[in-house]
Coordinates of C-alpha atoms and ligand atoms in Angstrom, one line a residue:
M1 CA -65.3 9.1 -22.1
I2 CA -67.8 7.3 -19.4
V3 CA -68.5 11.0 -18.6
L4 CA -68.7 12.3 -21.4
S5 CA -71.4 10.8 -23.3
V6 CA -73.7 10.0 -19.6
F7 CA -74.4 13.7 -19.1
P8 CA -74.4 15.4 -22.2
G9 CA -76.7 11.9 -23.9
L10 CA -79.5 13.8 -21.8
A11 CA -79.2 16.2 -24.3
Y12 CA -79.8 13.9 -27.3
V13 CA -82.5 12.4 -25.5
L14 CA -84.5 15.9 -25.3
L15 CA -84.0 16.4 -28.8
G16 CA -85.5 13.4 -29.4
W17 CA -88.5 13.8 -27.6
L18 CA -88.4 17.6 -29.3
H19 CA -89.1 15.6 -32.8
D20 CA -90.5 12.9 -31.7
I21 CA -87.8 10.0 -31.7
H22 CA -88.7 9.9 -28.2
L23 CA -88.6 6.2 -27.7
K24 CA -85.9 5.8 -30.1
A25 CA -83.7 8.2 -28.3
I26 CA -84.4 6.8 -24.7
I27 CA -83.8 2.7 -25.9
W28 CA -80.2 4.7 -27.1
Y29 CA -80.1 5.8 -24.0
L30 CA -80.7 3.3 -21.4
G31 CA -78.0 1.7 -23.9
V32 CA -75.7 4.5 -23.2
L33 CA -76.5 3.3 -19.1
V34 CA -75.8 -0.3 -20.0
V35 CA -72.6 0.0 -21.4
S36 CA -70.9 3.2 -18.7
F37 CA -72.0 0.2 -16.1
Y38 CA -70.3 -2.3 -17.8
G39 CA -67.2 0.5 -18.0
Y40 CA -68.0 1.4 -14.6
L41 CA -67.2 -2.8 -13.6
I42 CA -63.6 -3.1 -15.9
H43 CA -62.2 0.3 -14.0
K44 CA -63.0 -0.5 -10.6
Q45 CA -61.5 -4.9 -11.3
Y46 CA -58.6 -2.6 -12.5
R47 CA -58.5 -0.6 -9.8
T48 CA -58.7 -2.9 -6.7
Q49 CA -57.4 -6.1 -7.8
S50 CA -53.5 -6.1 -9.0
L51 CA -53.8 -8.4 -11.9
S52 CA -51.2 -11.4 -12.9
S53 CA -50.8 -11.5 -16.5
T54 CA -52.8 -13.7 -17.5
Q55 CA -55.6 -12.1 -16.0
L56 CA -54.7 -9.0 -17.2
R57 CA -55.2 -10.1 -20.8
V58 CA -58.9 -11.2 -20.1
W59 CA -58.6 -7.8 -18.3
Y60 CA -57.5 -6.1 -21.9
R61 CA -60.2 -7.8 -24.6
H62 CA -63.4 -6.5 -22.2
L63 CA -61.8 -3.1 -22.5
S64 CA -61.4 -3.3 -26.0
V65 CA -65.1 -4.4 -26.3
F66 CA -66.5 -1.9 -24.1
Y67 CA -64.6 1.0 -26.3
Y68 CA -66.1 -0.7 -29.8
V69 CA -69.5 -1.1 -28.4
F70 CA -69.0 2.3 -26.9
S71 CA -68.1 4.2 -30.3
L72 CA -71.2 1.4 -32.1
L73 CA -73.1 3.2 -29.9
W74 CA -72.4 7.0 -31.2
L75 CA -72.7 5.7 -34.9
V76 CA -76.4 4.8 -33.7
I77 CA -76.9 7.8 -32.8
F78 CA -76.1 9.5 -36.1
L79 CA -78.0 7.2 -38.1
L80 CA -81.0 8.0 -36.2
F81 CA -80.2 11.4 -36.0
I82 CA -79.5 11.2 -40.2
A83 CA -82.3 9.5 -40.7
E84 CA -84.7 12.5 -40.4
D85 CA -85.6 15.1 -42.3
E86 CA -85.2 18.2 -40.5
Y87 CA -81.8 19.3 -41.8
K88 CA -81.3 20.8 -37.7
L89 CA -80.8 17.6 -36.9
H90 CA -78.3 16.9 -39.1
Y91 CA -75.9 18.8 -39.0
I92 CA -76.2 18.1 -34.5
A93 CA -75.4 14.6 -35.9
I94 CA -72.5 15.7 -38.1
F95 CA -71.0 17.6 -35.6
T96 CA -71.6 14.8 -32.6
E97 CA -69.4 12.1 -34.7
I98 CA -66.4 14.9 -35.6
G99 CA -66.8 15.4 -31.5
A100 CA -66.7 12.0 -30.5
A101 CA -63.8 10.8 -33.4
V102 CA -61.9 14.1 -31.7
V103 CA -62.8 12.8 -28.3
A104 CA -61.1 8.6 -29.9
S105 CA -58.8 9.8 -30.9
V106 CA -57.5 11.8 -27.8
L107 CA -58.8 9.6 -25.3
L108 CA -57.1 6.2 -26.7
V109 CA -53.5 7.2 -27.9
P110 CA -52.1 4.7 -25.5
D111 CA -53.5 1.8 -27.9
K112 CA -53.0 1.9 -31.8
R113 CA -55.1 -1.0 -31.5
L114 CA -58.2 0.3 -30.4
F115 CA -57.7 4.6 -31.2
K116 CA -57.6 3.4 -35.2
P117 CA -60.6 1.1 -35.9
T118 CA -62.5 3.5 -33.4
V119 CA -61.7 6.9 -35.9
I120 CA -62.7 4.6 -38.7
I121 CA -65.8 2.8 -37.6
L122 CA -67.1 6.9 -36.5
M123 CA -66.0 8.8 -39.3
L124 CA -66.5 6.5 -42.3
P125 CA -70.4 7.1 -41.8
L126 CA -69.8 10.7 -42.4
V127 CA -67.5 10.2 -45.4
I128 CA -70.5 8.3 -46.4
Y129 CA -73.2 10.9 -45.6
F130 CA -71.7 13.2 -47.6
A131 CA -71.0 11.1 -50.7
Q132 CA -74.3 10.2 -50.8
I133 CA -75.7 14.0 -51.2
G134 CA -75.2 13.2 -54.5
D135 CA -74.0 17.1 -55.5
W136 CA -70.0 18.6 -56.0
Y137 CA -70.2 20.6 -52.3
G138 CA -71.2 16.8 -51.3
Y139 CA -68.0 15.6 -52.4
V140 CA -65.6 18.0 -51.5
L141 CA -67.5 17.6 -48.2
S142 CA -66.8 13.8 -48.3
V143 CA -63.3 14.0 -49.2
F144 CA -62.6 16.4 -46.6
A145 CA -63.7 14.5 -44.0
C146 CA -61.4 11.5 -45.1
V147 CA -58.5 14.2 -45.1
F148 CA -59.7 14.7 -41.6
T149 CA -59.3 11.3 -40.5
W150 CA -55.8 11.0 -41.7
V151 CA -54.9 13.9 -39.2
L152 CA -56.7 12.2 -36.5
I153 CA -55.0 8.8 -36.6
Y154 CA -52.0 11.1 -37.4
A155 CA -51.7 12.9 -34.8
A156 CA -53.1 9.9 -33.1
A157 CA -50.0 7.9 -34.2
S158 CA -46.9 10.6 -33.3
S159 CA -48.6 11.1 -30.1
H160 CA -48.4 7.2 -29.0
K161 CA -44.8 7.2 -30.3
L162 CA -43.9 9.5 -28.2
L163 CA -45.5 8.2 -25.3
I164 CA -44.3 4.4 -25.6
Q165 CA -40.9 5.9 -26.3
T166 CA -41.4 7.5 -23.0
N167 CA -42.9 5.2 -21.6
F168 CA -39.6 2.6 -22.8
Q169 CA -37.4 4.7 -21.8
A170 CA -38.3 5.3 -18.3
N171 CA -38.9 2.0 -17.5
H172 CA -36.2 0.5 -20.0
D173 CA -31.3 0.6 -19.0
F174 CA -30.3 3.1 -21.9
L175 CA -26.9 0.7 -21.6
T176 CA -28.4 -3.0 -21.8
G177 CA -31.6 -2.2 -22.8
L178 CA -32.5 -4.1 -20.1
K179 CA -35.5 -3.8 -17.6
N180 CA -34.6 -0.8 -15.0
R181 CA -34.7 -0.3 -11.1
Y182 CA -38.2 1.8 -11.7
Y183 CA -40.1 -0.9 -13.9
F184 CA -38.9 -3.8 -11.6
I185 CA -39.8 -2.6 -8.2
G186 CA -42.9 -1.8 -9.3
Y187 CA -43.0 -5.7 -11.3
L188 CA -42.4 -7.1 -7.6
Q189 CA -44.7 -5.5 -5.8
T190 CA -47.5 -7.0 -8.3
L191 CA -46.0 -10.8 -8.0
I192 CA -45.7 -10.3 -4.2
T193 CA -49.1 -9.3 -5.1
T194 CA -50.0 -12.5 -7.5
L195 CA -48.3 -15.0 -5.4
Q196 CA -50.1 -13.7 -1.7
R197 CA -53.6 -14.6 -3.7
S198 CA -52.3 -17.9 -5.6
H199 CA -50.4 -19.2 -2.5
T200 CA -47.3 -19.8 -5.4
W201 CA -43.6 -19.1 -4.5
S202 CA -40.7 -17.1 -6.4
Y203 CA -37.0 -16.2 -6.5
L204 CA -34.8 -13.1 -6.8
L205 CA -31.6 -13.6 -8.1
L206 CA -29.6 -10.8 -7.3
I207 CA -25.9 -11.0 -9.1
D208 CA -23.2 -8.8 -8.3
L209 CA -19.7 -8.6 -10.3
D210 CA -16.6 -9.2 -8.6
Y211 CA -14.1 -7.1 -9.5
F212 CA -15.5 -4.8 -12.1
K213 CA -14.2 -2.3 -11.0
T214 CA -10.3 -3.2 -11.2
I215 CA -11.8 -3.4 -15.2
N216 CA -13.6 -0.2 -15.4
D217 CA -10.9 1.4 -13.5
S218 CA -7.4 0.2 -15.7
L219 CA -9.1 -0.9 -19.4
G220 CA -11.9 1.8 -19.1
H221 CA -15.4 2.5 -19.2
D222 CA -16.3 1.7 -22.8
I223 CA -14.5 -1.5 -22.3
G224 CA -16.6 -2.2 -18.6
D225 CA -19.3 -1.3 -20.9
H226 CA -19.0 -3.1 -23.6
L227 CA -19.2 -6.2 -21.4
L228 CA -21.8 -5.3 -18.8
Q229 CA -23.7 -5.3 -22.5
E230 CA -21.8 -9.0 -23.0
V231 CA -23.0 -9.9 -19.6
S232 CA -26.6 -9.0 -19.9
N233 CA -26.5 -10.9 -23.2
R234 CA -25.5 -14.0 -21.4
I235 CA -27.5 -13.6 -18.5
D236 CA -30.6 -13.2 -21.0
T237 CA -29.7 -16.2 -22.5
Q238 CA -30.3 -18.5 -19.3
K239 CA -33.1 -16.9 -17.9
D240 CA -36.5 -18.2 -18.8
H241 CA -38.6 -16.8 -20.7
D242 CA -41.0 -15.3 -18.1
S243 CA -38.4 -14.8 -16.3
L244 CA -37.4 -10.8 -15.4
L245 CA -33.8 -9.7 -16.0
A246 CA -33.3 -6.2 -14.9
R247 CA -29.6 -3.8 -15.0
L248 CA -30.2 -2.1 -11.5
G249 CA -27.1 -0.4 -12.3
G250 CA -23.1 -0.8 -12.0
D251 CA -22.3 -4.3 -12.3
E252 CA -26.2 -4.9 -10.4
F253 CA -28.4 -7.8 -12.2
V254 CA -32.0 -9.4 -11.2
V255 CA -33.0 -11.7 -12.3
V256 CA -37.2 -12.7 -11.3
G257 CA -38.5 -16.3 -11.0
M258 CA -41.4 -17.8 -12.0
E259 CA -44.2 -18.8 -9.9
Y260 CA -44.1 -22.2 -8.6
K261 CA -46.7 -24.6 -6.7
D262 CA -43.9 -24.8 -3.7
K263 CA -40.9 -24.0 -1.8
A264 CA -38.5 -27.0 -2.0
E265 CA -39.4 -26.9 -6.0
C266 CA -39.0 -23.0 -6.1
R267 CA -35.8 -23.1 -3.9
K268 CA -33.8 -25.8 -6.2
Q269 CA -34.8 -23.8 -9.6
A270 CA -33.1 -20.8 -7.9
E271 CA -30.3 -22.5 -7.2
S272 CA -29.5 -24.0 -10.9
M273 CA -30.8 -21.2 -11.9
A274 CA -27.8 -19.4 -10.3
N275 CA -25.6 -22.1 -11.1
N276 CA -26.4 -21.7 -14.7
I277 CA -25.8 -18.2 -14.9
L278 CA -22.6 -17.9 -12.8
K279 CA -21.5 -20.5 -15.4
T280 CA -21.8 -19.0 -18.4
L281 CA -21.0 -15.7 -17.1
K282 CA -17.4 -17.3 -16.1
E283 CA -16.4 -18.4 -20.0
S284 CA -14.5 -16.0 -21.5
Y285 CA -15.0 -12.6 -23.4
K286 CA -13.5 -11.1 -25.9
V287 CA -13.8 -6.8 -25.7
D288 CA -12.0 -5.2 -28.4
L289 CA -8.9 -7.2 -28.1
H290 CA -8.9 -7.9 -24.3
K291 CA -9.8 -11.4 -23.1
L292 CA -11.5 -10.9 -19.9
Y293 CA -12.5 -13.1 -17.6
I294 CA -15.4 -12.4 -15.2
S295 CA -16.9 -13.9 -11.5
A296 CA -20.5 -13.2 -10.1
S297 CA -21.1 -13.2 -6.1
I298 CA -25.4 -14.1 -6.4
G299 CA -27.2 -14.3 -3.6
V300 CA -30.8 -16.1 -3.6
S301 CA -34.4 -14.4 -2.0
L302 CA -37.1 -17.2 -1.6
I303 CA -40.2 -14.9 -2.4
D304 CA -43.8 -16.0 -0.9
G305 CA -47.3 -14.7 -0.4
K306 CA -46.5 -13.6 3.2
S307 CA -43.1 -11.0 1.9
D308 CA -45.3 -8.0 1.8
D309 CA -42.2 -5.9 1.5
A310 CA -40.6 -5.4 -2.2
S311 CA -37.6 -3.4 -0.4
R312 CA -37.7 -5.7 2.5
L313 CA -36.5 -9.0 -0.3
I314 CA -34.3 -7.0 -2.0
K315 CA -32.8 -6.3 0.6
E316 CA -32.4 -9.8 1.5
A317 CA -31.5 -11.0 -1.9
D318 CA -28.6 -8.5 -0.7
I319 CA -27.4 -9.3 2.2
A320 CA -26.8 -13.3 0.8
M321 CA -24.8 -11.7 -2.5
Y322 CA -22.6 -10.2 0.2
E323 CA -22.8 -13.1 2.5
A324 CA -21.2 -14.8 -1.3
K325 CA -18.4 -12.1 -1.2
D326 CA -17.4 -12.8 2.3
R327 CA -17.1 -16.6 1.1
G328 CA -14.5 -15.6 -1.3
R329 CA -17.0 -15.0 -4.1
D330 CA -17.5 -16.6 -7.4
G331 CA -20.7 -18.5 -5.5
V332 CA -24.1 -18.4 -4.8
I333 CA -26.5 -17.8 -1.4
V334 CA -29.7 -18.3 -0.4
F335 CA -31.6 -16.6 2.1
D336 CA -32.1 -18.5 4.7
D337 CA -33.7 -18.6 8.4
E338 CA -30.3 -18.8 9.9
M339 CA -28.7 -15.7 8.1
Q340 CA -32.2 -13.4 8.7
K341 CA -32.0 -14.6 12.8
R342 CA -28.7 -13.2 12.8
V343 CA -29.2 -9.9 11.1
E344 CA -32.0 -9.7 13.5
H345 CA -29.3 -9.7 16.2
N346 CA -26.7 -7.7 14.5
L347 CA -29.7 -5.0 14.2
E348 CA -30.2 -5.6 18.1
L349 CA -26.4 -5.2 18.2
E350 CA -26.4 -2.1 16.3
Q351 CA -29.4 -0.5 18.0
Q352 CA -27.9 -1.3 21.9
L353 CA -24.2 0.3 20.5
Y354 CA -26.1 3.6 20.3
F355 CA -26.5 3.6 24.0
A356 CA -22.4 1.9 24.9
V357 CA -21.3 4.9 25.6
E358 CA -24.3 6.7 27.4
N359 CA -25.1 4.2 29.7
N360 CA -21.6 3.2 30.5
E361 CA -21.5 -0.6 29.3
L362 CA -18.5 0.7 27.7
T363 CA -14.8 -0.5 30.0
L364 CA -10.5 -1.5 29.4
N365 CA -9.2 -4.5 29.1
Y366 CA -4.9 -4.4 29.8
Q367 CA -2.7 -6.9 28.3
P368 CA 0.6 -6.7 29.3
Q369 CA 3.8 -7.1 27.2
M370 CA 6.5 -7.9 28.0
D371 CA 9.9 -7.9 26.9
K372 CA 13.4 -10.8 27.0
D373 CA 13.9 -10.9 30.5
E374 CA 10.3 -10.8 31.3
K375 CA 9.9 -7.5 32.4
I376 CA 6.3 -5.4 31.8
I377 CA 7.4 -2.8 28.8
G378 CA 3.9 -1.9 28.1
V379 CA 0.4 -2.8 27.8
E380 CA -2.6 -2.7 25.1
A381 CA -5.7 -1.2 25.8
L382 CA -8.4 -3.5 24.7
A383 CA -12.1 -2.7 25.2
R384 CA -14.7 -5.3 26.3
W385 CA -18.7 -4.3 26.2
N386 CA -21.3 -5.6 28.4
N387 CA -25.0 -4.7 28.1
K388 CA -27.9 -5.7 30.0
K389 CA -29.9 -7.9 27.6
L390 CA -26.9 -9.0 25.5
G391 CA -24.1 -9.8 27.8
A392 CA -20.2 -9.3 27.1
I393 CA -20.4 -9.4 23.1
S394 CA -16.6 -9.8 21.8
P395 CA -15.0 -6.8 20.3
T396 CA -14.6 -8.9 17.4
D397 CA -18.5 -8.7 16.9
F398 CA -19.1 -5.7 18.3
I399 CA -15.9 -3.3 16.9
P400 CA -17.2 -4.0 13.0
I401 CA -20.7 -3.1 13.5
A402 CA -19.7 0.3 15.3
E403 CA -17.3 1.0 12.3
K404 CA -20.3 0.2 9.9
T405 CA -22.8 2.6 11.8
G406 CA -21.0 4.9 12.1
S407 CA -20.6 4.8 16.2
I408 CA -17.2 3.9 16.4
I409 CA -16.5 7.1 16.2
E410 CA -17.8 8.3 19.5
I411 CA -17.2 5.4 20.9
G412 CA -13.4 5.0 19.9
C413 CA -13.2 8.9 21.3
F414 CA -14.6 7.9 24.7
I415 CA -11.3 4.4 24.9
M416 CA -8.7 6.8 24.0
E417 CA -10.3 8.9 26.7
T418 CA -10.4 6.3 29.0
A419 CA -7.0 4.9 28.2
F420 CA -5.3 8.7 28.9
R421 CA -7.2 8.7 32.4
T422 CA -5.6 5.6 32.8
L423 CA -2.2 6.2 31.9
S424 CA -1.9 9.6 34.4
E425 CA -3.2 8.0 36.8
W426 CA -0.6 5.4 36.7
E427 CA 1.8 6.8 36.5
K428 CA 0.9 8.3 39.6
L429 CA 0.6 5.3 41.5
G430 CA 3.9 4.5 40.0
V431 CA 2.4 1.3 37.9
S432 CA 4.9 2.6 35.2
V433 CA 5.3 1.3 31.3
D434 CA 7.1 2.5 28.6
Q435 CA 4.3 1.6 26.3
F436 CA 0.6 2.4 26.4
S437 CA -0.6 0.9 23.1
I438 CA -4.6 1.6 22.4
N439 CA -6.5 0.1 19.0
V440 CA -7.6 2.9 16.3
S441 CA -10.3 1.3 14.4
M442 CA -9.5 3.3 10.0
R443 CA -13.2 5.0 10.0
Q444 CA -11.6 6.8 13.2
F445 CA -8.6 7.6 12.0
F446 CA -10.0 9.1 8.4
Y447 CA -12.4 11.5 10.9
Y448 CA -12.0 14.9 10.1
D449 CA -12.5 15.9 13.9
F450 CA -9.6 12.8 14.7
V451 CA -6.4 15.2 14.6
K452 CA -8.1 17.5 16.6
D453 CA -9.5 15.3 19.4
V454 CA -6.5 13.7 19.8
F455 CA -4.8 17.3 20.6
A456 CA -7.4 18.2 23.3
L457 CA -7.3 14.5 25.0
C458 CA -4.3 14.6 25.1
D459 CA -4.0 18.3 26.8
K460 CA -6.6 17.3 29.3
Y461 CA -4.6 14.3 30.2
L462 CA -1.0 13.6 29.8
T463 CA 2.4 15.2 30.2
E464 CA 5.1 16.1 27.5
E465 CA 6.8 12.9 28.8
T466 CA 3.5 10.5 29.2
R467 CA 2.6 11.3 25.5
K468 CA 5.9 9.2 24.1
K469 CA 4.6 6.7 25.7
V470 CA 1.0 6.4 23.5
I471 CA 1.3 4.0 20.8
F472 CA -1.5 4.0 18.7
E473 CA -2.0 0.5 16.5
V474 CA -3.3 0.7 13.1
T475 CA -4.2 -1.8 10.6
E476 CA -3.4 -2.3 7.0
S477 CA -6.4 -1.7 6.1
I478 CA -5.7 2.1 6.1
I479 CA -3.5 2.2 3.3
A480 CA -6.9 1.1 0.9
E481 CA -7.1 5.1 2.0
D482 CA -4.7 7.6 -0.1
V483 CA -1.6 6.8 1.5
D484 CA -0.4 10.8 1.6
K485 CA -3.6 11.4 3.6
V486 CA -2.6 8.6 5.8
V487 CA 0.6 10.1 5.8
N488 CA -0.2 13.9 7.1
I489 CA -2.5 12.9 9.8
M490 CA 0.1 10.7 11.0
E491 CA 2.7 13.3 10.7
Q492 CA 0.0 15.5 12.8
I493 CA -0.4 12.6 15.6
K494 CA 3.9 11.5 15.4
S495 CA 3.7 15.6 16.3
L496 CA 2.7 14.7 19.5
G497 CA 5.1 12.7 20.4
I498 CA 2.7 9.5 19.7
R499 CA 4.0 6.5 17.8
F500 CA 2.6 3.9 15.4
S501 CA 2.6 0.4 14.9
M502 CA 1.3 -2.2 12.7
D503 CA -1.1 -4.5 13.7
D504 CA -2.7 -7.8 12.3
F505 CA 0.8 -7.1 10.4
G506 CA 1.0 -9.5 8.0
T507 CA -2.7 -10.0 7.0
G508 CA -3.8 -7.6 5.3
Y509 CA -2.0 -5.7 2.2
S510 CA 1.6 -6.3 3.3
S511 CA 4.0 -4.1 1.3
L512 CA 7.0 -2.8 1.4
S513 CA 6.3 -0.2 -0.1
Y514 CA 3.8 1.6 2.5
L515 CA 6.5 0.7 5.0
K516 CA 8.7 2.6 4.0
R517 CA 6.7 5.4 3.1
L518 CA 4.5 5.4 6.7
P519 CA 6.1 6.9 9.7
I520 CA 5.4 3.3 11.7
D521 CA 7.5 2.7 14.9
E522 CA 6.1 -1.3 15.6
I523 CA 5.4 -4.0 13.7
K524 CA 2.0 -6.6 15.6
I525 CA 3.5 -10.3 14.1
D526 CA -0.4 -11.7 13.7
R527 CA -2.0 -14.2 16.6
S528 CA -1.9 -16.6 13.4
F529 CA 1.6 -16.4 12.7
V530 CA 2.2 -17.1 15.8
S531 CA -0.4 -19.2 17.1
E532 CA 1.1 -22.2 14.1
L533 CA 4.2 -21.3 15.2
N534 CA 6.9 -24.4 15.5
E535 CA 10.2 -25.3 13.6
E536 CA 8.7 -27.2 10.8
T537 CA 5.8 -24.5 9.9
T538 CA 6.3 -22.3 7.6
D539 CA 4.7 -19.8 9.6
E540 CA 8.3 -19.7 10.8
V541 CA 9.6 -18.8 7.2
M542 CA 6.9 -15.7 7.8
V543 CA 8.0 -15.0 11.1
R544 CA 11.0 -15.2 10.5
S545 CA 11.0 -12.2 6.9
I546 CA 9.0 -10.0 9.3
L547 CA 11.5 -10.2 11.8
Y548 CA 14.3 -9.7 9.3
M549 CA 12.3 -6.8 7.2
A550 CA 11.8 -5.2 10.8
E551 CA 15.2 -5.4 11.2
H552 CA 16.1 -3.4 7.8
F553 CA 13.5 -0.9 8.6
N554 CA 14.7 -0.3 12.1
L555 CA 11.3 -1.6 13.5
K556 CA 10.5 -2.7 17.3
V557 CA 8.3 -6.1 16.6
V558 CA 5.5 -7.5 19.5
A559 CA 4.4 -11.0 18.7
E560 CA 1.1 -11.6 19.5
G561 CA -0.9 -14.3 20.9
V562 CA 1.7 -16.0 22.6
E563 CA 0.7 -18.9 24.3
T564 CA 3.1 -21.9 25.4
E565 CA 6.8 -22.0 26.0
E566 CA 7.4 -23.7 22.8
Q567 CA 6.2 -20.3 21.0
L568 CA 8.4 -18.1 22.9
T569 CA 10.9 -20.1 22.3
I570 CA 11.2 -19.2 19.0
L571 CA 10.4 -16.5 18.7
R572 CA 13.1 -15.3 21.3
N573 CA 15.4 -17.9 19.3
R574 CA 14.4 -15.7 16.0
N575 CA 15.4 -12.1 18.1
C576 CA 11.9 -11.0 18.4
G577 CA 11.7 -8.2 21.6
L578 CA 8.2 -8.4 22.6
Y579 CA 5.5 -10.3 23.7
Q580 CA 1.8 -10.5 24.4
G581 CA -0.1 -13.0 24.7
Y582 CA -1.9 -16.0 27.4
Y583 CA 1.3 -17.4 28.1
Y584 CA 1.9 -14.6 30.5
S585 CA -1.2 -13.0 30.9
A586 CA -5.2 -12.9 29.4
P587 CA -6.3 -8.8 29.2
L588 CA -6.7 -7.5 33.2
S589 CA -9.1 -5.2 34.3
Y590 CA -7.6 -2.5 35.8
D591 CA -7.1 -3.5 39.6
D592 CA -5.8 -7.2 38.5
F593 CA -3.4 -4.8 36.2
V594 CA -1.9 -2.6 39.1
R595 CA -2.3 -6.4 41.4
F596 CA -0.3 -8.2 38.4
Y597 CA 2.2 -5.3 38.3
K598 CA 2.8 -4.8 41.8
R599 CA 3.3 -9.3 41.8
Q600 CA 6.3 -8.3 39.1
Ligands
LIG1 P1 -6.0 -7.0 18.1 O1 -5.8 -5.3 18.6 O2 -5.6 -7.6 17.4 O3 -6.3 -7.9 19.9 C1 -5.2 -9.1 19.8 C2 -6.7 -10.1 20.3 O4 -5.7 -11.1 20.9 C3 -7.5 -9.4 21.8 O5 -8.8 -10.1 21.7 C4 -6.9 -10.0 22.8 O6 -7.7 -11.0 24.4 C5 -6.6 -11.6 21.9 N1 -5.3 -11.7 22.7 C6 -4.6 -11.7 22.8 N2 -2.9 -12.1 24.0 C7 -3.8 -14.0 23.8 C8 -3.4 -15.4 23.0 O7 -2.3 -15.5 23.4 N3 -3.8 -16.0 22.6 C9 -5.5 -15.5 22.3 N4 -6.0 -17.2 21.9 N5 -5.9 -14.5 21.9 C10 -5.3 -13.0 22.3 P2 -9.9 -8.9 21.6 O8 -9.7 -8.4 22.7 O9 -10.9 -9.9 21.2 O10 -10.1 -8.3 20.8 C11 -10.7 -8.4 19.3 C12 -9.9 -6.9 18.2 O11 -11.1 -6.3 18.8 C13 -8.6 -6.4 18.6 O12 -7.4 -7.4 17.6 C14 -9.0 -5.2 18.3 O13 -8.9 -5.4 16.4 C15 -10.6 -5.1 17.8 N6 -10.1 -4.6 19.3 C16 -10.7 -4.4 21.0 N7 -10.9 -3.4 21.5 C17 -10.5 -2.1 20.4 C18 -10.4 -1.2 20.6 O14 -10.4 -0.8 22.1 N8 -10.5 -0.5 19.5 C19 -10.5 -1.2 18.6 N9 -11.0 0.1 17.9 N10 -10.4 -2.1 17.8 C20 -10.0 -2.5 19.1
LIG2 CA1 -4.0 -4.4 18.4
LIG3 CA1 -3.6 -7.2 16.8

């Protein structure tokens, strides 16, 4: 708009000079320059500073003033030229006014409050000018000018409507009508800048419904959609008026709080808000004929001026939310320094783990399995990781991380190769066991080349005979996948002679139906049942039932974590055949196991 005024404006100065109104034209042009400069400052303020909502309101007022004054300036040049006798100047004045009105109606489309009055300010004098000619053609032109004004406003209004619609769709979630992820990210980024300047605090709540998928899958998407709408209504009624509520997608919602002067206050408000939301979400829902109950896990992250990055804040809230899920769902967790440290530690582990195989940091330990006559019947290979920087790390810590990042594929393959090599070497040394167990994690099991790798390694290290000694220990989590697929993979591997054992039995999905369907040969009673074992506990009942079931299905049973004579006696009396645990031996290094074996 400024460019369209400053340069063509010079032509009016020239015309003024030619027609002896140069002083007025120059004063007018100076006015254009001054207002343009004001406009430039407003433009710059928006570009270089991010404004809070109050500042934005003030800024908008300045902008409106700028546009009105600018339109009035074009009205002034019209009046200036029209006042002259020279009819050529009248033509120019008329065209100027029409041109200005067209420009205003096009450029100001985004703002209805601006384009309507501006177009009227510019066109009304023209209507009057034509009418006061006093002849019939003057009246006709006056009516034409009215119609033209209406057309301009109508066209601008239509474009405006379309613009608002597109803008709405880009920023809103279709199902709930809430703001969407795109809007939320922009909002958060602006908020961070505001907090940076004002040194205040705010918070972010990440709300994820518990078991929503189950409802969606079992009752259908229509019910799921209704439920999400109701959930969004309920959160909306809980949140403060000036907070933002958005749906990130699926069953994930976020609330961004207001500004607080101090951190403790902010945290208190965030927690109470989260708890209130949780409470209303847990009240029952009536959708169609169904009465539904749902809870949520809420992660909270506090925002201050130092948090420079929106995506990091979302990640923090996400970590806190998953922590809430881990602690049994239906709860609120605030992301704090301790969680931060743990995240950093895990990140460090992740990075180091990628090079563990390459740097030769992984080894295997071997824990003997004994039978009733205290004879070494088998052995379980257990991974050990010793990192230069982080020291010795337990497999309970690094195996889940390797699973998550996918490095378990490489690590698992290395473990399998090492174990196979050990088995074949021991056979030659006369250290002969009946069964050699290797843990196989879920992701490794479902890796598309797993079967191929097993075949190749068998070929390389094992004979027909030694293969029959290998047992792969899997956990009950694998049946979360399609059981047919599991059976298919197992059958292919069993064709080599390798057997399967169900590890940590009793802690997972334990169901009789899968015991019947999966081609497993052995189960391992989880350590947690064995450790509490005495004649009075319910664990005794549990162990007895497992043994009874195993007998029925013709499965071997290994009791894990046997530490005391008492546990051993109970297991023996209940007819459990194999024992593994500190009572006999902790997991041993390669050489120590050989010595242990020979001593026997
Ligand atoms: P798991 O397969 O249940 O292994 C048994 C765990 O119990 C081992 O812990 C072993 O050291 C420990 N243990 C054995 N006897 C006793 C006892 O009498 N008392 C107590 N308190 N503990 C006993 P570890 O070696 O720390 O391994 C932990 C878990 O890490 C394993 O549980 C397994 O799930 C996983 N893991 C270990 N090595 C591998 C591996 O090579 N591959 C895969 N995928 N996972 C592995
Ligand atoms: Ca195991
Ligand atoms: Ca186990």
